Amino acid sequence: MKKPVYIQSVGSVSAQKTFDSSSFLEDIITYNDTTVRVIDPNYKEYIPPAAARRMAKGIKMSTVSAKNALTEADLEEREVDAIIVGTGLGCIGDSEKFVKDIIDNDEQFLTPTRFIQSSHNTVAGQIALGMGCKGHNFTYVHSSISLESSLLDAKLQLEEDEAQTILVGAVDELVDHHVNTHHLIGHIKKEPTETFNVLKSQTKGAIFSEGAHFFVLSNKKKAGSYAELLGIKTFNTLQIEEVENEILQFLNENILDPEEIDLLLLGNNGDVEFDTYYQTLNEGTFVSHSKAYFKHLSGEYDTANGFGFWLANKILKEGVVPSAVLRDNHEITSPKTILIYNQYRGENHSLLLLRKC
Amino acid sequence: MGRGVAITGMGIISAIGNNVQENLRSLTSNKIGISKITQIKTIHEDEIMVGEIEDTNPVLEKKLGIEANQWSRTVLIGSIAAKEALESAEITDINEVSTGFISGTTVGGMDKSEQYFYDYEKNPGIRQHITGLHAGDSTNKIAKYLGLEKGFVTTISTACSSAANAIMLGARMIKSGQLDRVIVGGTDSLSKFTINGFKTLMILSDTYSTPFDDNRKGLNLGEAAAYLVLESDAMVQKKQKKVLGYVKGYGNANDAYHQTASSENGDGAVLAMQKALKVAGLLPESIDYLNAHGTATPNNDLSEGRALLRIFKDGVPEFSSTKSFTGHTLAAAGGVEAVYSVLALQNNLIFPNLNFQTPMKEFDLTPITETKEKPLQTVLSNSFGFGGNCSTLIFSKEA
């Protein structure tokens, strides 16, 4: 008998004030740019300044998110059986600096810190080191399904009762060289775009950003649990015309009818070329389903769906859908079941299914 | 009740051969793949020895039938090995059943990123490599080359245990019934990035690496790609598949000791081996051959040796590190050594730990130094990485 999987707690550092769990997207920070950075929490409250000095930003953001998630779950560190982190590019800032140093200094005068922090698994490793967690420690680095792969791994272990409590996280940094090169190939919008205009921009490219989202997953339901994670599925490729059918099949595999989905949370990022995947859901079976969006608030990055997953969990626990994530004015009250569909530039599609518990 | 995880195909490209047969021939004829570096220009060329794949990128591109300079070398060698794995499993229609592809890599497209770092602005002709930096992009390209559509495709990067962890995830997904079959392993090409990174850590040997030798001076970096095809019992029965061996046990643990170094007593390694033995339902004494991580760094071999003694006490199985042939191929190492473990089972052979002369003074452990025939039922393979990552796989002849 497979055990159910619950999300016990959340931690978020993003372009919105999400690290403070006392409010829920009430005070939206708006931007008018082509890239947006996270709102930095007060890192000193979480990390000793001496340690923070050489720490990559990705590690700092992750430390805050992970600590907030662990605190909210009211866990002793030793109760965590496994740590699984997803990241598109890891601590790419350190990788870039190391490459730059190699070239600029003709392979001389290099120091190991930047190389060590360039290892994609440096975040999962550092967290394990900090907590003394000797359990399963995996890092998934598959672009926009890095987090989803991590959730799938965690779900597999929790269902089989191989672990009871797992810390799952996702992190990506925004750094200069990456931004400059992605401007060159048009993956970032040319025009600065105001937050609430991003999704209707009708222009190519996305607003690039960064963030860190951590979650405690467990196979035991507790009073404070956010939601039950019913299903996960990812696809390396999908044609636009296959999206609806694959969603229907996924719901079928999870023994759900389309009518039982109260809210579709979609990964639109305002890229006129690729939002077409989501637009197929504005006709057919899902035409009249309520839909919500989040990437105008979070920006786009490999693990931006961490913000989506955070949002879905908050919605289910608080029973409120913030107006900032709705495009039309109709209100949705207390949704019970949410489906998240995300993809990036037509690749690495993911479906996540969550139910109120 | 867990199901069996059958290995039905494998493919490899390394410094000692472009396919499984060539690798086997090198392993049994002591043909070492370590040499001076020729394909990357580095100021360290006289201070290091590496395990380079002989074929240059243009040769690999021609073999794969793709346009010049579109892919990272990591993708090129990955495609060669994954294709061989599929062919050896006699899979002609990859999308026929639920098939996954799980690949480990650390460098991804770093070879191209470091080459063109300052050139993207003025040279539009190389901008295909910008998105190639993503580790996931290299995996997706290989999946596309194999023709895999709408599949479960992901990438694991846990430094030098990446491919071992890819095999582990694949085995777990087969066992749980999430996939009918899966291609698992890893690929990493040499790059200035890793050469200089390991150089700063001062763990590169200036001569042939000597795993488990008291006078070991460090590791030789290598490059390789290696994949296994894993299938469920049901698939094996349905298709009457020839089974090369089974993934019998697996375990991952974290040393939680230091970002790059292993703990003195190999706590993480002990936990990983214990978990793998438990999953396999085997006692330590039933391991017939142990393919060690054995990088030949002072730290690893001491820590791993102590871990072996903690698990096996006075009955440490016959063991060797084949990194003396291939160099340390980083993310691919667990895949390379999985292929060698299956070859060991198939041929009842233990491959030698080359260059060994003097036992370490800390303990009495001597690896196998010449090819040895021995009936083998089970082989244990270790892969450890930065971030305290420790993985163990157990392969067996019978399910």
XYZ file of C-alpha atoms in Angstrom, chain B:
399
model
C 7.221 -6.724 -3.023
C 10.142 -5.354 -5.021
C 10.684 -6.464 -8.588
C 13.916 -7.378 -10.325
C 15.764 -4.773 -12.329
C 17.351 -6.384 -15.363
C 20.273 -4.948 -17.327
C 19.617 -5.655 -21.000
C 22.087 -3.397 -22.737
C 25.156 -1.244 -22.243
C 27.326 1.232 -24.066
C 30.541 3.039 -23.272
C 33.191 5.338 -24.706
C 36.296 6.027 -22.668
C 40.040 6.518 -22.918
C 40.408 2.756 -23.324
C 37.920 2.197 -26.095
C 35.030 3.458 -28.191
C 32.644 0.659 -27.291
C 32.089 -2.176 -24.811
C 34.243 -4.705 -26.674
C 37.200 -2.339 -26.967
C 36.958 -1.500 -23.271
C 36.920 -5.179 -22.346
C 39.920 -5.851 -24.555
C 41.869 -3.006 -22.907
C 40.913 -4.143 -19.416
C 42.131 -7.664 -20.071
C 45.345 -6.633 -21.848
C 46.450 -3.941 -19.370
C 46.074 -1.261 -22.026
C 46.124 1.971 -20.094
C 44.314 5.066 -21.381
C 46.342 7.677 -19.540
C 48.556 10.084 -21.482
C 49.561 13.718 -21.889
C 46.640 15.936 -22.801
C 46.353 16.635 -26.529
C 42.891 18.035 -27.227
C 42.772 20.919 -24.758
C 45.377 23.650 -24.662
C 46.337 24.200 -21.040
C 49.362 25.617 -19.258
C 49.255 22.538 -17.047
C 49.946 20.144 -19.931
C 53.353 19.104 -18.602
C 52.151 18.683 -15.014
C 49.150 16.412 -15.545
C 48.182 13.147 -17.171
C 44.641 12.505 -18.363
C 42.361 9.812 -19.743
C 41.349 11.329 -23.056
C 38.960 9.761 -25.544
C 40.945 9.335 -28.731
C 38.366 10.721 -31.178
C 38.341 14.469 -31.705
C 35.040 16.342 -31.905
C 34.999 16.367 -35.737
C 35.496 12.580 -35.747
C 32.682 12.108 -33.229
C 30.397 14.446 -35.173
C 31.027 12.444 -38.317
C 30.278 9.166 -36.533
C 27.002 10.609 -35.274
C 26.167 12.231 -38.586
C 25.601 15.685 -37.154
C 26.682 19.162 -38.192
C 29.993 20.560 -36.976
C 30.221 22.482 -33.697
C 26.570 22.251 -32.671
C 27.039 20.151 -29.561
C 29.280 20.033 -26.547
C 31.719 17.118 -26.372
C 29.707 15.897 -23.371
C 26.722 15.436 -25.701
C 28.800 13.873 -28.480
C 30.298 11.133 -26.330
C 27.021 10.693 -24.432
C 25.185 10.078 -27.702
C 27.750 7.505 -28.843
C 27.492 5.508 -25.611
C 23.713 5.777 -25.243
C 23.223 4.645 -28.843
C 25.421 1.594 -28.273
C 23.436 0.773 -25.128
C 20.121 0.914 -27.021
C 21.481 -1.192 -29.861
C 22.886 -3.808 -27.512
C 19.454 -4.046 -25.839
C 18.016 -4.515 -29.338
C 15.607 -1.648 -28.893
C 14.453 -0.418 -32.261
C 11.379 1.607 -31.284
C 12.309 3.614 -28.220
C 8.803 5.052 -27.770
C 7.026 1.696 -27.915
C 6.718 1.437 -24.121
C 7.176 3.831 -21.215
C 10.899 4.646 -21.466
C 13.015 7.046 -19.442
C 16.453 8.540 -19.807
C 18.388 9.585 -16.701
C 21.879 10.972 -17.172
C 24.511 12.246 -14.797
C 26.838 15.075 -15.704
C 28.874 17.702 -13.901
C 30.296 19.797 -16.717
C 27.420 19.648 -19.222
C 28.395 22.074 -21.974
C 31.179 23.761 -20.011
C 33.768 22.808 -22.644
C 32.076 25.141 -25.121
C 31.142 27.783 -22.548
C 34.756 28.243 -21.495
C 35.913 28.245 -25.100
C 33.502 30.975 -26.209
C 32.998 32.867 -22.949
C 33.981 36.277 -24.382
C 33.005 35.584 -28.011
C 29.231 35.297 -27.980
C 28.625 38.992 -28.551
C 30.705 39.350 -31.710
C 30.124 35.884 -33.155
C 26.481 34.871 -33.733
C 27.688 31.609 -35.313
C 28.513 30.096 -31.921
C 25.464 31.179 -29.939
C 23.987 27.673 -30.071
C 26.324 26.947 -27.171
C 24.770 29.540 -24.844
C 21.907 27.299 -23.732
C 24.278 24.335 -23.946
C 25.724 25.267 -20.570
C 22.660 23.769 -18.902
C 23.435 20.259 -17.747
C 19.846 19.410 -18.630
C 20.349 20.634 -22.172
C 23.020 17.996 -22.785
C 20.661 15.265 -21.569
C 17.786 16.553 -23.691
C 20.001 16.579 -26.768
C 21.004 12.952 -26.219
C 17.336 12.015 -25.640
C 16.442 13.740 -28.883
C 19.255 11.953 -30.711
C 17.844 8.648 -29.424
C 14.397 9.691 -30.635
C 12.804 9.631 -27.185
C 9.559 11.618 -27.066
C 7.140 12.508 -24.275
C 9.390 10.576 -21.912
C 10.701 10.933 -18.409
C 14.071 12.591 -18.963
C 16.143 14.076 -16.189
C 19.697 14.886 -15.140
C 21.469 14.220 -11.876
C 24.507 16.162 -10.767
C 26.020 14.991 -7.533
C 29.618 15.422 -8.648
C 31.499 12.130 -9.018
C 28.589 9.913 -7.972
C 26.195 11.355 -10.588
C 25.972 8.343 -12.903
C 25.733 5.913 -9.980
C 22.810 7.953 -8.687
C 21.220 7.978 -12.145
C 21.391 4.166 -12.151
C 19.887 4.144 -8.647
C 16.944 6.370 -9.586
C 16.336 4.314 -12.725
C 16.318 1.075 -10.726
C 13.892 2.562 -8.193
C 11.545 3.750 -10.946
C 11.553 0.312 -12.586
C 10.889 -1.343 -9.227
C 7.996 0.961 -8.420
C 6.482 0.364 -11.839
C 6.801 3.986 -13.001
C 8.786 2.996 -16.080
C 9.009 -0.128 -18.216
C 12.599 0.580 -19.134
C 15.158 3.296 -18.657
C 18.559 4.276 -20.011
C 20.808 5.308 -17.136
C 24.394 6.451 -16.744
C 26.426 9.562 -17.290
C 28.695 11.631 -19.472
C 31.452 14.167 -18.812
C 34.043 15.548 -21.180
C 37.360 17.009 -20.111
C 37.397 20.774 -19.726
C 39.743 23.490 -18.562
C 37.180 24.126 -15.861
C 37.620 20.751 -14.176
C 41.369 20.572 -14.874
C 41.899 23.904 -13.139
C 39.373 23.174 -10.421
C 41.073 19.958 -9.377
C 44.434 21.671 -9.779
C 43.441 24.280 -7.153
C 42.523 21.421 -4.830
C 45.996 20.007 -5.423
C 44.787 16.464 -6.006
C 46.013 15.894 -9.575
C 48.875 13.463 -10.110
C 51.679 14.432 -12.491
C 52.112 10.789 -13.447
C 50.029 7.591 -13.755
C 47.642 7.401 -10.817
C 48.291 4.623 -8.326
C 45.086 3.788 -6.445
C 45.521 2.362 -2.934
C 49.307 2.692 -3.125
C 51.117 4.203 -0.166
C 52.920 6.622 -2.509
C 49.839 7.747 -4.412
C 50.044 11.335 -5.602
C 46.516 12.092 -6.706
C 44.142 11.397 -9.551
C 44.223 11.524 -13.352
C 41.183 13.264 -14.770
C 39.419 11.406 -17.531
C 36.454 11.737 -19.840
C 33.850 9.135 -20.677
C 30.219 8.326 -21.219
C 28.568 5.076 -20.226
C 24.972 3.888 -20.043
C 23.000 0.803 -19.073
C 19.533 -0.149 -20.263
C 17.383 -1.311 -17.345
C 14.122 -3.158 -17.893
C 11.373 -4.578 -15.739
C 10.815 -8.332 -15.348
C 7.626 -7.983 -17.342
C 9.472 -6.437 -20.290
C 12.141 -9.124 -20.163
C 9.498 -11.844 -20.239
C 7.362 -10.184 -22.869
C 10.268 -9.616 -25.241
C 12.298 -12.683 -24.265
C 15.207 -10.391 -23.555
C 18.741 -11.542 -22.965
C 19.700 -10.345 -19.473
C 23.303 -9.249 -18.862
C 22.883 -8.932 -15.110
C 20.746 -7.257 -12.468
C 20.897 -4.104 -10.394
C 20.472 -5.861 -7.098
C 21.177 -3.176 -4.537
C 21.791 0.552 -4.230
C 22.322 3.111 -1.533
C 23.154 6.771 -1.250
C 24.262 8.568 1.889
C 25.943 11.781 2.823
C 29.210 11.951 4.654
C 28.204 15.387 6.077
C 31.832 16.032 6.925
C 33.373 18.479 4.422
C 32.524 20.057 1.044
C 35.248 18.196 -0.842
C 37.060 15.809 1.493
C 35.888 12.455 2.826
C 35.664 11.807 6.549
C 38.549 10.011 8.175
C 36.604 6.822 8.772
C 34.409 6.937 5.695
C 31.079 7.316 7.510
C 29.155 8.146 4.330
C 30.728 5.273 2.422
C 29.868 2.840 5.217
C 26.246 3.996 5.224
C 25.972 3.752 1.427
C 27.367 0.199 1.386
C 25.119 -0.837 4.287
C 22.032 0.514 2.526
C 22.940 -1.220 -0.740
C 23.524 -4.550 0.987
C 20.185 -4.181 2.770
C 18.294 -3.416 -0.455
C 20.034 -6.393 -2.106
C 19.232 -8.616 0.853
C 22.867 -9.715 0.941
C 25.455 -10.120 3.651
C 28.883 -8.513 3.149
C 30.506 -11.926 2.671
C 28.460 -12.593 -0.463
C 30.235 -9.824 -2.425
C 32.649 -11.539 -4.825
C 34.411 -8.490 -6.291
C 34.464 -4.847 -5.319
C 35.105 -2.132 -7.881
C 36.337 0.649 -5.632
C 35.957 4.377 -6.122
C 39.762 4.445 -5.663
C 40.630 7.831 -7.127
C 44.228 7.606 -5.870
C 43.980 10.807 -3.858
C 45.538 10.454 -0.401
C 42.207 11.309 1.223
C 39.820 9.092 -0.768
C 41.766 5.870 -0.675
C 42.400 6.122 3.051
C 38.776 6.934 3.823
C 37.397 4.288 1.447
C 39.843 1.666 2.711
C 38.759 2.278 6.295
C 35.124 2.083 5.224
C 35.793 -1.284 3.534
C 37.347 -2.584 6.733
C 34.368 -1.391 8.754
C 31.908 -3.187 6.457
C 33.855 -6.341 5.605
C 36.115 -6.584 8.691
C 38.794 -9.196 7.960
C 36.921 -10.410 4.882
C 37.378 -7.540 2.437
C 36.516 -8.983 -0.994
C 38.969 -8.924 -3.855
C 38.941 -5.345 -5.059
C 40.457 -2.981 -7.605
C 40.136 0.546 -8.903
C 39.819 0.636 -12.678
C 40.472 4.394 -12.609
C 44.108 3.433 -13.188
C 42.986 2.589 -16.766
C 40.496 5.368 -17.505
C 41.317 8.195 -15.147
C 38.599 9.627 -12.943
C 35.777 10.372 -15.345
C 33.805 12.402 -12.757
C 30.047 12.224 -13.360
C 30.485 9.313 -15.774
C 32.588 7.216 -13.388
C 29.651 5.361 -11.824
C 28.417 4.465 -15.324
C 31.831 3.370 -16.564
C 32.341 1.196 -13.516
C 28.818 -0.205 -13.791
C 29.667 -1.382 -17.307
C 32.939 -2.862 -15.992
C 31.062 -4.568 -13.146
C 28.681 -6.203 -15.622
C 31.638 -7.208 -17.817
C 33.254 -8.728 -14.734
C 30.104 -10.779 -14.056
C 29.681 -11.828 -17.675
C 33.296 -12.940 -18.075
C 34.004 -14.068 -14.498
C 36.986 -11.752 -14.435
C 38.405 -9.320 -11.936
C 40.109 -6.393 -13.647
C 43.411 -5.227 -12.218
C 44.288 -2.151 -10.213
C 47.284 -1.024 -12.283
C 50.396 0.742 -10.974
C 50.048 -0.617 -7.452
C 53.318 -1.377 -5.644
C 53.292 -0.528 -1.952
C 50.449 -1.231 0.462
C 49.287 1.773 2.475
C 50.835 1.901 5.912
C 47.523 2.620 7.637
C 46.078 -0.829 6.934
C 46.690 -4.158 5.280
C 44.723 -3.889 2.031
C 46.099 -5.039 -1.307
C 44.096 -4.694 -4.506
C 44.088 -7.236 -7.309
C 46.935 -6.243 -9.630
C 46.581 -8.752 -12.456
C 43.515 -9.885 -14.349
C 42.065 -12.753 -12.402
C 39.550 -15.396 -13.357
C 37.010 -16.171 -10.669
C 33.367 -17.243 -10.737
C 31.460 -14.090 -9.826
C 27.859 -13.797 -8.634
C 27.872 -10.292 -7.158
C 29.932 -7.164 -7.717
C 29.803 -4.046 -5.552
C 30.751 -0.672 -7.043
C 31.428 2.515 -5.080
C 31.226 6.117 -6.318
C 31.830 9.092 -4.059
C 31.636 12.782 -4.818
C 31.996 16.335 -3.575
C 29.376 17.527 -1.170
C 29.880 14.325 0.834
C 27.947 12.295 -1.721
C 28.472 8.519 -1.348
C 26.836 5.892 -3.535
C 27.036 2.134 -3.763
C 25.580 -0.143 -6.421
C 25.451 -3.944 -6.286
C 25.212 -5.930 -9.518
C 24.394 -9.610 -9.678
C 24.202 -12.415 -12.183
C 20.869 -13.663 -10.887
C 17.809 -11.596 -9.961
